[in-house]
Amino acid sequence: MRFLRIALTVVILGFIASAIYISALVFQRQTALEGVGLGNVTWMVAQAPSEFARLEQRVSAFAAGDPAISADEVKLRFDIVVNRLKTLRTRDVENFALSDPRIGYILDDLEQALETSRPLLAELHVPGTPSRILDILEPIYPKLARLSTDANVWNVARIEADREGLFALQWAFTYVAVGLIVCGVFLTALLLVHNTLLGRAQQVLQQKERTLALQNARFDAALDAMSLGLCLLDAHNHIIVCNPRFLAIFGLNAARATPGTAIADLIDADLLADHVDDQAGDSGDFALLNNHTRHLPSGMVLEISREPTAEGGWVCTFEDVTERHRAQNRIVHMAHHDNLTGMANRLRFWESIGQAVRGLSMRAQPFAILYLDLDRFKEVNDTLGHPIGDALLRQVAERLRATSSARDMVARLGGDEFAVLHYCLDNSADSSQALAERIIASIAQPYHIEDNEIVVSTSVGIALAPADGTDADQLMKNADLALYSAKAEGAGTYRFFSAQMEQSLQNRRHLEMDLRGGIKLGQFELFYQPLVRLDTGRVVSGEALMRWRHPEHGMISPAQFIPLAEETGAIEVLGEWALQQACQDALNWPHHVRVSVNLSPVQFRGAGLVDIVKAVLATSELDARRLELEITESVLLQNNAVNLESLHQLRALGLTVALDDFGTGYSSLSYLQRFPFDKLKIDQSFVRDLADRPDSLSIVQSIATLGRNLRMTTTAEGVETQAQLDIITRAGCTEAQGYFFGAPMPEAEFRAMLMRQDRVSADV
């Protein structure tokens, strides 16, 4: 063995020496290979005469008046020669230049000629200048040609030297390879000897392992580590061995469960009744049934299994699966219930509808699907936060449970959508209508959540079975159509499904296609409604209101196509067109009259709104101070940080920004701190009730005072009577708008109104 160690040491040292030598050879080879790039020197030097000749040719052609050669072409060729000179100043060429001092002088002459010619390039069109340039350049070409020849000779010499070096490396590698082969053969022999020794040692170890395995055949170490309770019984059902986990499961003392003890003496007979053979005799002989689950009085759930042994006994295992059963129950519950409210979820609701449909044929039990969602729930989420929104949904769920009967199933389908499977005891329509009315009334009651009083409403769509369908998909689709119809009628309403709703959906789809076509065909136009300054009685602005003149359906209300355009994204194209057209129209009005354009929240989702407004102002040449943009609170509810930044950029253009429908949202006042609006437009719902409701008057007065203190213009919308005008004037409003002053009118009529106003002012 001592000799073997010495031999291995020698071999290893030999390999180390070989590795060092090979590394030196590799380094030498890499150094030699660097010369391969020297061919590039020849190419770079050879290109110089060619590029220089092209420069002379272009100068000569330009001097001869060749129309195909321009001054720019001559300058381009001059720049190419300058760049070629830079490549000749690289390290490789400098190494070549060291071989002959004349080479450096040639490059210096070339550089001097170029520097002398450079100022003359600006005077190429001056007669005689091209000839002067040629005189300067003429002596250089022969020198460059000679330089190219010298470079070729120099490169050939270097290549020959590299070849000789390669032959030397080849022989060196040959000697090293032979040495490595010899060392490899020697090492192989050593490894064979070593493997023989290892094989003998392995045989000894295997024999010892078999001896240890026989000694530990009773699996002493494994029993204590098992997570299962284990009990090994002999053919007479007496304990051979049991582990601590078995004792812990059944609360046994180790002193009682000694080998030879009958299992029947350790476990109560009632406990064994489910899994012990009823035919067991007084001797206590019994057989465990195959795998089964047992619920203990303590609440523990055991999974018991048994396997026979060769001696006629049994290996019994007891696994505590209590947590697994709880988890499975939770999973089953979660799969069929909503996590937030504990209600049935969409999957379970669909299954229940299927059961109810099957029950139609057996019990003829009619039922109804009530599909509902909360109106303006998103505003609650965006304004007060998702935790408040979740708490609101939980309270809504409780009210739905309280409103529905015990037989009904109430489910949350997702978001703010709920559904009720209502079993009708009498006339299905009457019963469903009564339930819908109770739900709407219950949901509409105020909610008190964390010092917030929240009021929401709900809309309900109702589909009856079997009248409106006999499968879950059809019934839910029809209930959804009814819900869509109810929401179109306004918040807090319900609608039963009817066949006309399907037709309405088709009409909506046709309207959507017509909408896209109408944009291309120019079927849209702008009407203008005057805004009047109350202290002067003069029209100071016109609000642009879009109209759709459909070739078949005539004039279509914005209430029909604007929501559709927002849903489909067409509002971005319509909005840009309206902005462009309004600015163009305003150019025909007196300079003191502004134009007001409404912006949809959808337009803020794109990143280019500010750029669009800039472009419109630039192309129309309208003074930005004459443009007013109106937004609603919903713009600030959606991605408000980004939208606020867009509003600041818009206002920086010089235009004014108005907050429309002020006072109807959740947190209008908070936005006055975050963005300096120029105008507040009081929602017409407050103006409409001025004469009858003192609270509306108080609200209008408060907004007018607020606007005055914040130096904001206040505009009262929806003024229709002299009495309303008098009240808002006394309240301190700045402007007014409504049918009292004029309905929305075509641009030509609005322009005529402005002209009449100016003539009256001139006469006065």
Short mmCIF file of C-alpha atoms in Angstrom, two decimals, residues 24 76 152 156 180 241 253 270 273-274 304 376 378 386 438 441 527 530 649:
data_model
loop_
_atom_site.label_atom_id
_atom_site.label_comp_id
_atom_site.label_asym_id
_atom_site.label_seq_id
_atom_site.Cartn_x
_atom_site.Cartn_y
_atom_site.Cartn_z
CA ALA A 24 2.37 27.45 -21.27
CA LEU A 76 -18.86 62.14 -48.43
CA ASN A 152 1.71 42.92 -48.41
CA VAL A 156 3.87 37.59 -46.03
CA LEU A 180 -0.13 11.84 -21.20
CA VAL A 241 -45.78 -5.33 20.01
CA ASN A 253 -50.59 3.01 29.86
CA ASP A 270 -68.23 -0.70 22.38
CA ALA A 273 -68.10 -3.18 17.98
CA ASP A 274 -67.76 -1.52 14.59
CA ILE A 304 -58.18 1.67 10.74
CA ARG A 376 -73.30 51.96 -7.76
CA LYS A 378 -68.23 50.19 -7.37
CA HIS A 386 -62.65 47.37 -0.25
CA ARG A 438 -89.27 42.91 -0.24
CA ALA A 441 -87.11 47.58 0.11
CA PHE A 527 -75.91 70.66 -30.73
CA PRO A 530 -76.29 78.19 -24.00
CA GLN A 649 -51.55 68.65 -17.54
#
